[in-house]
């Protein structure tokens, strides 16, 4: 017989057997750990670091504090020193360590701490290495202006003494007869040019001013970034370290005087001796050129050391101009190869060796084993260099145009300078390839003196030929520079007897 269940009984039966299905099996309850242990385990590394710092702070606080040294005045320290000196005089020496320890301890109530007057202070203080510092004889500190004034006064006094005892090569008589001070085409019109040049120079700044620009945000940012850049800071440091005076630092009459004195100095050493290591003679020439320029502009300036530095620097400029002119002509005049093709280096090395042998580079036709050569000191490169140094450039800087008399005819020292510059330019190719060589006085003074001696020997043996060569060199440069024909001519070179008579 089939049993019929009601709906309520079916639901009760399903509820009784629901725990037997695998989907609704009861799960075991997890055991919960104590709350305090979980927090300790979950602490981070930062919390542990905090605990360590707290422990260190507690340990530092538990340590005893150090006592600070008592601040003492200078008078108290001098009193301590005086006490130690008295102890030493009473056969109770006290070391410097005792003095320093005593100064760091607080003063006791019974200790002597009274302030002493100026008359009771010691005049000397012993140092650590048994040296005595005299406090009463300390020299006063000099200012920069007083130091410069003393240097200028000593320099002017030395120049006056040197002017009384001139060297044979650079004598006042040679200076006057050379025409550097008086013979100049522009000298007759100096009154007009002086007023205009002085007014222009004094009214205008030493450097050209740029047109002001409207302020913009982008410009200010660019300027700020450029100022803060490492490159600009390096330039500022170099500019700050520069203490050597320059011609552009002057203005007004000072600028006009120093420009003319510098040009006159180049003329003097170019026509009388450009390669010399006699510093006293160069200073004498600089002084004479400054005096001539000061009288020319009627400036009444005081000669000082910076003026001499700027003027004497023109000697290096003259040698540099001579070498530059020689370098620009040796390749075309002697056939030096540029070294791009194979075998050029060996060719150049052999060529330079042959040119420097017996100074063949000064001959119009070099001597060989079968021929004696032709045209000593008549090579065309000599005329090119002399024209480039003394007869070229801007009109207001052409030395022969401003001071034409010393170059009519071309003097022997100018020819020797050109020949020495040629040898320096050839030395840059002596290895077959171009290697820069500096035109130093110490390296080429012997070469210059050797050329002076040989040219003087040529003048002694062949005076007519030498005079013709000097005239030809001058006419070539005169046509280039535009010098008038009626220029006063130097009658003759001064000899040794005239130098002796002038002394």
Tab-separated table of C-alpha atoms in Angstrom:
chain	number	residue	atom	x	y	z
A	1	UNK	CA	0.000	0.000	0.000
A	2	UNK	CA	1.444	3.318	-0.997
A	3	UNK	CA	1.836	5.964	1.681
A	4	UNK	CA	0.798	9.413	0.753
A	5	UNK	CA	2.777	12.272	2.324
A	6	UNK	CA	1.511	15.680	2.850
A	7	UNK	CA	3.476	18.728	1.837
A	8	UNK	CA	4.356	19.573	5.418
A	9	UNK	CA	5.705	16.122	6.107
A	10	UNK	CA	7.821	16.194	2.963
A	11	UNK	CA	9.458	19.445	3.994
A	12	UNK	CA	10.229	18.088	7.455
A	13	UNK	CA	11.808	14.976	6.021
A	14	UNK	CA	14.008	16.965	3.653
A	15	UNK	CA	15.186	19.105	6.525
A	16	UNK	CA	16.097	16.003	8.517
A	17	UNK	CA	18.274	14.591	5.695
A	18	UNK	CA	19.809	17.820	4.414
A	19	UNK	CA	22.896	17.431	6.604
A	20	UNK	CA	23.742	14.210	4.747
A	21	UNK	CA	24.441	15.979	1.350
A	22	UNK	CA	28.052	16.678	0.523
A	23	UNK	CA	27.334	20.287	-0.510
A	24	UNK	CA	25.999	21.239	2.889
A	25	UNK	CA	28.500	19.353	5.070
A	26	UNK	CA	29.310	21.235	8.257
A	27	UNK	CA	32.812	22.916	8.436
A	28	UNK	CA	34.960	22.702	11.536
A	29	UNK	CA	35.363	26.001	13.437
A	30	UNK	CA	38.857	27.619	13.297
A	31	UNK	CA	40.731	28.136	16.503
A	32	UNK	CA	41.229	31.841	17.164
A	33	UNK	CA	44.586	32.959	18.439
A	34	UNK	CA	44.976	35.383	21.292
A	35	UNK	CA	44.619	39.024	20.285
A	36	UNK	CA	47.866	40.278	21.863
A	37	UNK	CA	50.082	37.715	20.137
A	38	UNK	CA	48.666	38.621	16.695
A	39	UNK	CA	49.470	42.297	17.160
A	40	UNK	CA	53.059	41.629	18.143
A	41	UNK	CA	53.548	39.372	15.117
A	42	UNK	CA	52.116	42.000	12.720
A	43	UNK	CA	54.454	44.859	13.720
A	44	UNK	CA	56.327	46.387	10.790
A	45	UNK	CA	60.025	47.143	10.447
A	46	UNK	CA	59.381	50.837	11.079
A	47	UNK	CA	57.832	50.054	14.430
A	48	UNK	CA	60.893	48.063	15.403
A	49	UNK	CA	63.133	50.949	14.334
A	50	UNK	CA	61.077	53.294	16.476
A	51	UNK	CA	61.601	51.043	19.487
A	52	UNK	CA	65.352	51.035	18.828
A	53	UNK	CA	65.494	54.826	18.672
A	54	UNK	CA	63.540	55.134	21.888
A	55	UNK	CA	65.948	52.783	23.590
A	56	UNK	CA	68.931	54.813	22.363
A	57	UNK	CA	67.370	58.048	23.620
A	58	UNK	CA	66.790	56.538	27.045
A	59	UNK	CA	70.397	55.338	27.161
A	60	UNK	CA	71.718	58.795	26.252
A	61	UNK	CA	69.537	60.456	28.850
A	62	UNK	CA	70.828	58.126	31.509
A	63	UNK	CA	74.456	59.148	30.807
A	64	UNK	CA	75.914	62.159	32.687
A	65	UNK	CA	76.038	65.433	30.759
A	66	UNK	CA	79.361	67.029	29.785
A	67	UNK	CA	80.202	70.399	31.225
A	68	UNK	CA	80.624	73.177	28.671
A	69	UNK	CA	83.756	75.292	28.640
A	70	UNK	CA	83.359	78.681	30.234
A	71	UNK	CA	83.608	81.588	27.781
A	72	UNK	CA	86.440	83.843	28.898
A	73	UNK	CA	87.385	87.273	27.680
A	74	UNK	CA	90.746	88.187	26.200
A	75	UNK	CA	91.720	90.093	29.305
A	76	UNK	CA	91.088	87.025	31.473
A	77	UNK	CA	93.215	84.892	29.168
A	78	UNK	CA	96.008	87.463	29.283
A	79	UNK	CA	95.760	87.456	33.074
A	80	UNK	CA	96.167	83.668	33.083
A	81	UNK	CA	99.169	83.964	30.784
A	82	UNK	CA	100.707	86.588	33.015
A	83	UNK	CA	100.207	84.337	36.025
A	84	UNK	CA	101.937	81.468	34.215
A	85	UNK	CA	104.817	83.733	33.235
A	86	UNK	CA	105.291	84.770	36.838
A	87	UNK	CA	105.230	81.100	37.814
A	88	UNK	CA	107.927	80.359	35.234
A	89	UNK	CA	110.087	83.206	36.553
A	90	UNK	CA	109.740	81.715	40.058
A	91	UNK	CA	111.093	78.341	38.790
A	92	UNK	CA	107.617	76.854	38.522
A	93	UNK	CA	107.198	76.239	34.780
A	94	UNK	CA	103.685	75.787	33.443
A	95	UNK	CA	103.010	74.090	30.142
A	96	UNK	CA	100.663	75.398	27.476
A	97	UNK	CA	98.405	72.411	28.183
A	98	UNK	CA	97.916	73.621	31.771
A	99	UNK	CA	96.912	77.037	30.492
A	100	UNK	CA	94.350	75.576	28.080
A	101	UNK	CA	92.920	73.272	30.775
A	102	UNK	CA	92.690	76.128	33.235
A	103	UNK	CA	90.856	78.269	30.695
A	104	UNK	CA	88.199	75.580	30.185
A	105	UNK	CA	87.414	75.162	33.893
A	106	UNK	CA	84.999	77.442	35.739
A	107	UNK	CA	86.578	80.029	37.995
A	108	UNK	CA	86.538	79.298	41.714
A	109	UNK	CA	85.452	81.865	44.219
A	110	UNK	CA	89.002	82.247	45.534
A	111	UNK	CA	90.690	82.479	42.137
A	112	UNK	CA	92.078	85.748	40.831
A	113	UNK	CA	89.720	86.965	38.085
A	114	UNK	CA	90.140	90.713	38.354
A	115	UNK	CA	90.473	92.575	35.019
A	116	UNK	CA	93.864	94.170	34.427
A	117	UNK	CA	94.454	97.570	32.902
A	118	UNK	CA	96.201	98.139	29.585
A	119	UNK	CA	99.492	99.003	31.281
A	120	UNK	CA	99.459	95.697	33.216
A	121	UNK	CA	98.875	93.503	30.149
A	122	UNK	CA	101.860	91.536	28.852
A	123	UNK	CA	103.429	92.846	25.622
A	124	UNK	CA	104.355	89.382	24.382
A	125	UNK	CA	102.428	86.132	24.225
A	126	UNK	CA	104.269	82.761	24.152
A	127	UNK	CA	103.102	80.377	21.447
A	128	UNK	CA	103.066	76.606	21.323
A	129	UNK	CA	106.463	76.234	19.619
A	130	UNK	CA	108.339	78.501	22.061
A	131	UNK	CA	108.002	81.534	19.768
A	132	UNK	CA	107.204	84.990	21.093
A	133	UNK	CA	104.588	87.158	19.397
A	134	UNK	CA	105.188	90.854	19.998
A	135	UNK	CA	101.819	92.572	20.326
A	136	UNK	CA	103.197	96.108	20.512
A	137	UNK	CA	105.218	96.011	17.276
A	138	UNK	CA	102.513	94.717	14.938
A	139	UNK	CA	102.756	96.800	11.704
A	140	UNK	CA	99.579	98.504	10.501
A	141	UNK	CA	97.851	96.899	7.538
A	142	UNK	CA	98.424	98.732	4.253
A	143	UNK	CA	95.594	99.522	1.894
A	144	UNK	CA	95.679	98.607	-1.783
A	145	UNK	CA	95.876	102.215	-2.907
A	146	UNK	CA	98.868	103.005	-0.680
A	147	UNK	CA	100.647	99.855	-1.854
A	148	UNK	CA	100.092	100.793	-5.513
A	149	UNK	CA	101.307	104.336	-4.865
A	150	UNK	CA	104.541	103.025	-3.347
A	151	UNK	CA	105.105	100.726	-6.319
A	152	UNK	CA	104.461	103.526	-8.803
A	153	UNK	CA	106.828	105.887	-6.965
A	154	UNK	CA	109.593	103.273	-6.852
A	155	UNK	CA	109.069	102.454	-10.521
A	156	UNK	CA	109.221	106.112	-11.595
A	157	UNK	CA	112.387	106.625	-9.564
A	158	UNK	CA	114.024	103.579	-11.150
A	159	UNK	CA	113.041	104.764	-14.635
A	160	UNK	CA	114.621	108.150	-13.994
A	161	UNK	CA	117.832	106.454	-12.885
A	162	UNK	CA	117.832	104.216	-15.967
A	163	UNK	CA	117.198	107.189	-18.250
A	164	UNK	CA	120.422	108.778	-17.005
A	165	UNK	CA	122.393	105.608	-17.837
A	166	UNK	CA	120.971	104.375	-21.156
A	167	UNK	CA	122.076	101.203	-22.885
A	168	UNK	CA	124.162	101.529	-26.086
A	169	UNK	CA	121.522	100.000	-28.368
A	170	UNK	CA	118.661	102.116	-27.040
A	171	UNK	CA	120.089	105.601	-26.503
A	172	UNK	CA	118.136	108.889	-26.318
A	173	UNK	CA	120.233	110.186	-29.215
A	174	UNK	CA	119.130	107.233	-31.356
A	175	UNK	CA	115.561	107.798	-30.227
A	176	UNK	CA	115.707	111.468	-31.272
A	177	UNK	CA	117.512	110.927	-34.568
A	178	UNK	CA	115.241	108.023	-35.502
A	179	UNK	CA	112.320	110.429	-35.807
A	180	UNK	CA	109.869	108.441	-33.708
A	181	UNK	CA	108.979	111.349	-31.466
A	182	UNK	CA	108.654	114.176	-33.984
A	183	UNK	CA	108.450	113.000	-37.599
A	184	UNK	CA	104.884	112.041	-38.420
A	185	UNK	CA	102.496	113.320	-41.111
A	186	UNK	CA	99.699	113.429	-38.575
A	187	UNK	CA	101.869	115.345	-36.080
A	188	UNK	CA	101.246	118.665	-37.834
A	189	UNK	CA	97.505	118.258	-37.400
A	190	UNK	CA	97.613	116.920	-33.896
A	191	UNK	CA	95.791	119.918	-32.397
A	192	UNK	CA	92.648	119.205	-34.404
A	193	UNK	CA	92.730	115.455	-34.041
A	194	UNK	CA	93.597	115.679	-30.342
A	195	UNK	CA	90.486	117.647	-29.406
A	196	UNK	CA	88.126	115.516	-31.470
A	197	UNK	CA	89.643	112.196	-30.424
A	198	UNK	CA	89.759	113.175	-26.763
A	199	UNK	CA	86.165	114.406	-26.774
A	200	UNK	CA	84.953	111.302	-28.543
A	201	UNK	CA	86.837	108.957	-26.266
A	202	UNK	CA	85.918	110.724	-23.022
A	203	UNK	CA	82.239	111.090	-23.901
A	204	UNK	CA	81.871	107.491	-24.968
A	205	UNK	CA	82.471	104.499	-22.699
A	206	UNK	CA	85.430	102.212	-23.121
A	207	UNK	CA	83.194	99.527	-24.568
A	208	UNK	CA	80.332	99.884	-27.068
A	209	UNK	CA	76.945	99.885	-25.383
A	210	UNK	CA	74.182	97.620	-26.641
A	211	UNK	CA	70.714	98.922	-27.398
A	212	UNK	CA	68.385	98.368	-24.411
A	213	UNK	CA	65.689	95.784	-24.911
A	214	UNK	CA	62.228	95.684	-23.470
A	215	UNK	CA	62.013	93.427	-20.410
A	216	UNK	CA	60.252	90.168	-21.101
A	217	UNK	CA	59.657	87.140	-19.016
A	218	UNK	CA	61.392	84.848	-21.492
A	219	UNK	CA	64.487	87.057	-21.569
A	220	UNK	CA	64.741	87.139	-17.800
A	221	UNK	CA	64.420	83.385	-17.606
A	222	UNK	CA	67.091	82.924	-20.256
A	223	UNK	CA	69.437	85.312	-18.459
A	224	UNK	CA	68.875	83.552	-15.163
A	225	UNK	CA	69.551	80.157	-16.688
A	226	UNK	CA	72.664	81.423	-18.470
A	227	UNK	CA	73.983	83.008	-15.283
A	228	UNK	CA	73.455	79.823	-13.290
A	229	UNK	CA	74.931	77.547	-15.948
A	230	UNK	CA	78.344	75.941	-15.201
A	231	UNK	CA	79.840	77.466	-18.352
A	232	UNK	CA	78.940	81.012	-17.321
A	233	UNK	CA	80.252	80.435	-13.795
A	234	UNK	CA	83.575	79.267	-15.229
A	235	UNK	CA	83.793	82.377	-17.375
A	236	UNK	CA	83.004	84.555	-14.369
A	237	UNK	CA	85.774	82.884	-12.356
A	238	UNK	CA	88.277	83.400	-15.157
A	239	UNK	CA	87.221	87.024	-15.485
A	240	UNK	CA	87.534	87.561	-11.753
A	241	UNK	CA	91.025	86.055	-11.653
A	242	UNK	CA	92.297	88.311	-14.462
A	243	UNK	CA	94.527	90.998	-12.963
A	244	UNK	CA	96.671	91.801	-16.006
A	245	UNK	CA	95.874	95.307	-17.331
A	246	UNK	CA	94.698	95.682	-20.914
A	247	UNK	CA	94.461	98.563	-23.333
A	248	UNK	CA	90.657	98.456	-23.467
A	249	UNK	CA	90.478	99.124	-19.721
A	250	UNK	CA	91.431	102.768	-20.284
A	251	UNK	CA	89.456	105.658	-21.751
A	252	UNK	CA	89.851	109.337	-22.551
A	253	UNK	CA	93.371	110.768	-22.613
A	254	UNK	CA	94.747	107.645	-20.949
A	255	UNK	CA	93.487	105.518	-23.836
A	256	UNK	CA	94.908	107.868	-26.492
A	257	UNK	CA	98.281	108.049	-24.773
A	258	UNK	CA	98.610	104.314	-24.269
A	259	UNK	CA	97.607	103.559	-27.886
A	260	UNK	CA	100.231	105.898	-29.319
A	261	UNK	CA	102.854	104.724	-26.824
A	262	UNK	CA	102.167	101.088	-27.757
A	263	UNK	CA	102.519	101.797	-31.477
A	264	UNK	CA	105.716	103.744	-30.855
A	265	UNK	CA	107.075	100.863	-28.762
A	266	UNK	CA	106.491	98.430	-31.648
A	267	UNK	CA	108.308	100.803	-34.002
A	268	UNK	CA	111.248	101.167	-31.625
A	269	UNK	CA	111.841	97.481	-31.016
A	270	UNK	CA	111.085	96.593	-34.648
A	271	UNK	CA	113.736	98.970	-35.938
A	272	UNK	CA	116.256	98.660	-33.098
A	273	UNK	CA	115.968	95.177	-31.592
A	274	UNK	CA	112.796	93.080	-31.455
A	275	UNK	CA	114.300	89.935	-29.929
A	276	UNK	CA	116.124	90.800	-26.729
A	277	UNK	CA	116.027	89.507	-23.168
A	278	UNK	CA	117.179	92.820	-21.660
A	279	UNK	CA	114.132	93.748	-19.582
A	280	UNK	CA	115.678	96.988	-18.351
A	281	UNK	CA	116.206	98.194	-21.904
A	282	UNK	CA	112.608	97.365	-22.804
A	283	UNK	CA	111.343	99.273	-19.759
A	284	UNK	CA	113.429	102.268	-20.789
A	285	UNK	CA	111.921	102.210	-24.282
A	286	UNK	CA	108.424	101.921	-22.808
A	287	UNK	CA	109.099	104.952	-20.593
A	288	UNK	CA	110.383	107.026	-23.510
A	289	UNK	CA	107.416	106.085	-25.696
A	290	UNK	CA	105.024	106.989	-22.895
A	291	UNK	CA	106.692	110.381	-22.444
A	292	UNK	CA	106.460	111.077	-26.193
A	293	UNK	CA	102.759	110.141	-26.314
A	294	UNK	CA	102.002	112.154	-23.184
A	295	UNK	CA	103.601	115.256	-24.725
A	296	UNK	CA	101.837	114.626	-28.036
A	297	UNK	CA	98.387	114.764	-26.400
A	298	UNK	CA	99.439	117.194	-23.618
A	299	UNK	CA	97.760	114.871	-21.100
A	300	UNK	CA	100.190	115.253	-18.143
A	301	UNK	CA	99.625	111.671	-16.976
A	302	UNK	CA	101.670	109.885	-14.342
A	303	UNK	CA	103.596	106.858	-15.559
A	304	UNK	CA	102.802	103.707	-13.578
A	305	UNK	CA	103.422	99.976	-13.640
A	306	UNK	CA	100.174	99.031	-15.462
A	307	UNK	CA	101.091	101.410	-18.293
A	308	UNK	CA	104.466	99.697	-18.680
A	309	UNK	CA	102.834	96.252	-18.685
A	310	UNK	CA	100.453	97.150	-21.509
A	311	UNK	CA	103.147	98.841	-23.585
A	312	UNK	CA	105.773	96.109	-23.181
A	313	UNK	CA	103.259	93.437	-24.181
A	314	UNK	CA	103.393	94.847	-27.721
A	315	UNK	CA	106.764	93.183	-28.208
A	316	UNK	CA	105.147	89.741	-28.165
A	317	UNK	CA	102.461	91.019	-30.548
A	318	UNK	CA	105.104	92.189	-33.016
A	319	UNK	CA	106.824	88.792	-33.004
A	320	UNK	CA	103.466	87.069	-33.432
A	321	UNK	CA	102.636	89.252	-36.444
A	322	UNK	CA	106.000	88.415	-38.013
A	323	UNK	CA	105.488	84.682	-37.559
A	324	UNK	CA	101.928	84.830	-38.929
A	325	UNK	CA	103.169	86.608	-42.054
A	326	UNK	CA	105.961	84.053	-42.484
A	327	UNK	CA	103.578	81.093	-42.141
A	328	UNK	CA	101.306	82.497	-44.843
A	329	UNK	CA	104.146	82.685	-47.411
A	330	UNK	CA	106.519	79.754	-46.771
A	331	UNK	CA	104.359	77.183	-48.587
A	332	UNK	CA	104.211	79.250	-51.787
A	333	UNK	CA	107.793	80.537	-51.583
A	334	UNK	CA	109.575	77.263	-50.761
A	335	UNK	CA	107.210	74.608	-52.145
A	336	UNK	CA	106.269	72.860	-48.905
A	337	UNK	CA	103.623	70.188	-49.472
A	338	UNK	CA	100.531	69.845	-47.319
A	339	UNK	CA	101.183	66.172	-46.519
A	340	UNK	CA	98.023	64.645	-47.995
A	341	UNK	CA	99.855	62.489	-50.535
A	342	UNK	CA	102.189	59.611	-49.611
A	343	UNK	CA	105.794	60.704	-49.498
A	344	UNK	CA	105.010	64.339	-48.658
A	345	UNK	CA	106.324	63.998	-45.131
A	346	UNK	CA	109.731	62.729	-46.286
A	347	UNK	CA	109.885	65.444	-48.948
A	348	UNK	CA	109.135	68.213	-46.463
A	349	UNK	CA	111.644	66.907	-43.940
A	350	UNK	CA	114.436	66.850	-46.533
A	351	UNK	CA	113.423	70.281	-47.863
A	352	UNK	CA	113.494	71.935	-44.444
A	353	UNK	CA	116.859	70.367	-43.677
A	354	UNK	CA	118.276	71.725	-46.948
A	355	UNK	CA	116.800	75.220	-46.410
A	356	UNK	CA	118.179	75.543	-42.877
A	357	UNK	CA	121.649	74.388	-43.910
A	358	UNK	CA	123.786	77.547	-44.034
A	359	UNK	CA	120.510	79.518	-43.893
A	360	UNK	CA	119.719	78.948	-47.547
A	361	UNK	CA	116.206	80.342	-47.060
A	362	UNK	CA	117.496	83.957	-47.138
A	363	UNK	CA	119.056	83.631	-50.617
A	364	UNK	CA	117.224	84.565	-53.804
A	365	UNK	CA	118.881	81.497	-55.342
A	366	UNK	CA	120.020	78.960	-52.785
A	367	UNK	CA	123.667	77.883	-52.939
A	368	UNK	CA	124.401	74.277	-53.886
A	369	UNK	CA	127.483	72.083	-54.100
A	370	UNK	CA	128.054	73.259	-57.677
A	371	UNK	CA	126.892	76.882	-57.325
A	372	UNK	CA	127.706	79.554	-54.761
A	373	UNK	CA	124.205	81.029	-54.791
A	374	UNK	CA	122.872	84.461	-55.634
A	375	UNK	CA	121.138	87.301	-53.810
A	376	UNK	CA	122.029	87.017	-50.118
A	377	UNK	CA	119.151	88.383	-47.980
A	378	UNK	CA	117.207	89.152	-51.166
A	379	UNK	CA	114.582	86.394	-51.034
A	380	UNK	CA	111.135	87.760	-51.835
A	381	UNK	CA	109.643	86.397	-48.598
A	382	UNK	CA	111.643	88.991	-46.617
A	383	UNK	CA	109.870	91.832	-48.404
A	384	UNK	CA	106.480	90.162	-47.926
A	385	UNK	CA	106.976	89.873	-44.158
A	386	UNK	CA	108.279	93.433	-43.694
A	387	UNK	CA	105.362	94.831	-45.691
A	388	UNK	CA	102.859	92.791	-43.675
A	389	UNK	CA	104.302	93.867	-40.308
A	390	UNK	CA	105.008	97.570	-40.783
A	391	UNK	CA	103.091	98.724	-43.894
A	392	UNK	CA	99.767	96.843	-43.686
A	393	UNK	CA	96.705	96.759	-41.467
A	394	UNK	CA	94.188	99.435	-40.612
A	395	UNK	CA	95.193	102.966	-41.510
A	396	UNK	CA	95.355	104.176	-37.920
A	397	UNK	CA	97.571	101.204	-36.963
A	398	UNK	CA	100.070	101.174	-39.864
A	399	UNK	CA	103.344	101.681	-38.089
A	400	UNK	CA	105.255	103.025	-41.086
A	401	UNK	CA	102.425	105.455	-41.897
A	402	UNK	CA	102.376	106.898	-38.374
A	403	UNK	CA	106.178	106.890	-37.933
A	404	UNK	CA	107.664	106.782	-41.458
A	405	UNK	CA	111.163	108.136	-40.841
A	406	UNK	CA	112.657	105.105	-39.009
A	407	UNK	CA	111.729	102.882	-41.990
A	408	UNK	CA	113.407	104.996	-44.693
A	409	UNK	CA	115.391	102.937	-45.519
A	410	UNK	CA	114.419	99.617	-43.910
A	411	UNK	CA	116.759	99.141	-40.916
A	412	UNK	CA	118.854	96.043	-40.373
A	413	UNK	CA	116.959	94.840	-37.225
A	414	UNK	CA	113.711	94.721	-39.231
A	415	UNK	CA	115.343	92.499	-41.870
A	416	UNK	CA	116.767	90.224	-39.164
A	417	UNK	CA	113.331	89.963	-37.525
A	418	UNK	CA	111.766	88.818	-40.808
A	419	UNK	CA	114.492	86.197	-41.364
A	420	UNK	CA	114.138	84.867	-37.795
A	421	UNK	CA	110.368	84.572	-38.245
A	422	UNK	CA	110.960	82.534	-41.423
A	423	UNK	CA	113.153	80.059	-39.544
A	424	UNK	CA	110.533	79.713	-36.794
A	425	UNK	CA	107.870	78.996	-39.428
A	426	UNK	CA	110.137	76.415	-41.096
A	427	UNK	CA	110.735	74.683	-37.757
A	428	UNK	CA	107.040	73.830	-37.643
A	429	UNK	CA	107.590	71.555	-40.695
A	430	UNK	CA	110.946	70.025	-39.741
A	431	UNK	CA	109.310	66.668	-38.892
A	432	UNK	CA	107.574	66.538	-42.284
A	433	UNK	CA	104.183	67.470	-40.879
A	434	UNK	CA	102.999	70.705	-39.318
A	435	UNK	CA	103.649	70.957	-35.569
A	436	UNK	CA	103.113	74.382	-33.904
A	437	UNK	CA	106.237	76.057	-32.472
A	438	UNK	CA	106.193	79.156	-30.248
A	439	UNK	CA	108.235	82.169	-31.287
A	440	UNK	CA	110.007	82.657	-27.940
A	441	UNK	CA	112.840	85.067	-27.292
A	442	UNK	CA	114.955	82.484	-25.488
A	443	UNK	CA	114.705	79.975	-28.357
A	444	UNK	CA	115.441	82.333	-31.272
A	445	UNK	CA	117.658	85.055	-29.821
A	446	UNK	CA	120.789	83.324	-31.127
A	447	UNK	CA	119.242	83.073	-34.601
A	448	UNK	CA	118.365	86.767	-34.528
A	449	UNK	CA	121.850	87.791	-33.371
A	450	UNK	CA	123.414	85.625	-36.079
A	451	UNK	CA	121.382	87.375	-38.788
A	452	UNK	CA	122.308	90.793	-37.354
A	453	UNK	CA	126.004	89.908	-37.536
A	454	UNK	CA	125.778	88.555	-41.107
A	455	UNK	CA	123.822	91.572	-42.387
A	456	UNK	CA	126.312	93.959	-40.774
A	457	UNK	CA	129.123	92.014	-42.444
A	458	UNK	CA	127.347	92.299	-45.794
A	459	UNK	CA	126.947	96.042	-45.279
A	460	UNK	CA	130.634	96.386	-44.460
A	461	UNK	CA	131.789	94.409	-47.510
A	462	UNK	CA	129.078	95.511	-49.986
A	463	UNK	CA	127.718	98.856	-48.745
A	464	UNK	CA	126.219	99.932	-52.090
A	465	UNK	CA	124.398	96.632	-52.576
A	466	UNK	CA	123.080	96.690	-49.015
A	467	UNK	CA	121.846	100.285	-49.359
A	468	UNK	CA	120.084	99.422	-52.610
A	469	UNK	CA	118.368	96.439	-50.982
A	470	UNK	CA	117.168	98.551	-48.046
A	471	UNK	CA	115.807	101.223	-50.411
A	472	UNK	CA	113.998	98.622	-52.505
A	473	UNK	CA	112.319	97.105	-49.448
A	474	UNK	CA	111.160	100.547	-48.312
A	475	UNK	CA	109.743	101.516	-51.715
A	476	UNK	CA	107.774	98.293	-51.869
A	477	UNK	CA	106.184	98.946	-48.501
A	478	UNK	CA	105.694	102.683	-49.130
A	479	UNK	CA	103.616	102.024	-52.229
A	480	UNK	CA	101.502	99.548	-50.269
A	481	UNK	CA	100.880	101.851	-47.281
A	482	UNK	CA	100.382	105.082	-49.236
A	483	UNK	CA	103.242	106.990	-47.599
A	484	UNK	CA	104.223	110.301	-49.240
A	485	UNK	CA	107.446	110.395	-51.208
A	486	UNK	CA	108.950	113.377	-49.373
A	487	UNK	CA	109.576	111.586	-46.076
A	488	UNK	CA	112.666	112.445	-44.081
A	489	UNK	CA	115.332	109.847	-44.552
A	490	UNK	CA	117.611	108.447	-41.886
A	491	UNK	CA	121.035	109.559	-43.062
A	492	UNK	CA	123.011	106.652	-41.676
A	493	UNK	CA	123.058	103.953	-39.068
A	494	UNK	CA	124.772	104.801	-35.785
A	495	UNK	CA	128.072	103.017	-35.303
A	496	UNK	CA	129.812	101.810	-32.168
A	497	UNK	CA	131.855	105.024	-31.913
A	498	UNK	CA	128.686	107.122	-32.012
A	499	UNK	CA	127.101	104.963	-29.342
A	500	UNK	CA	130.162	105.495	-27.173
A	501	UNK	CA	130.108	109.252	-27.805
A	502	UNK	CA	126.427	109.424	-26.934
A	503	UNK	CA	127.043	107.710	-23.603
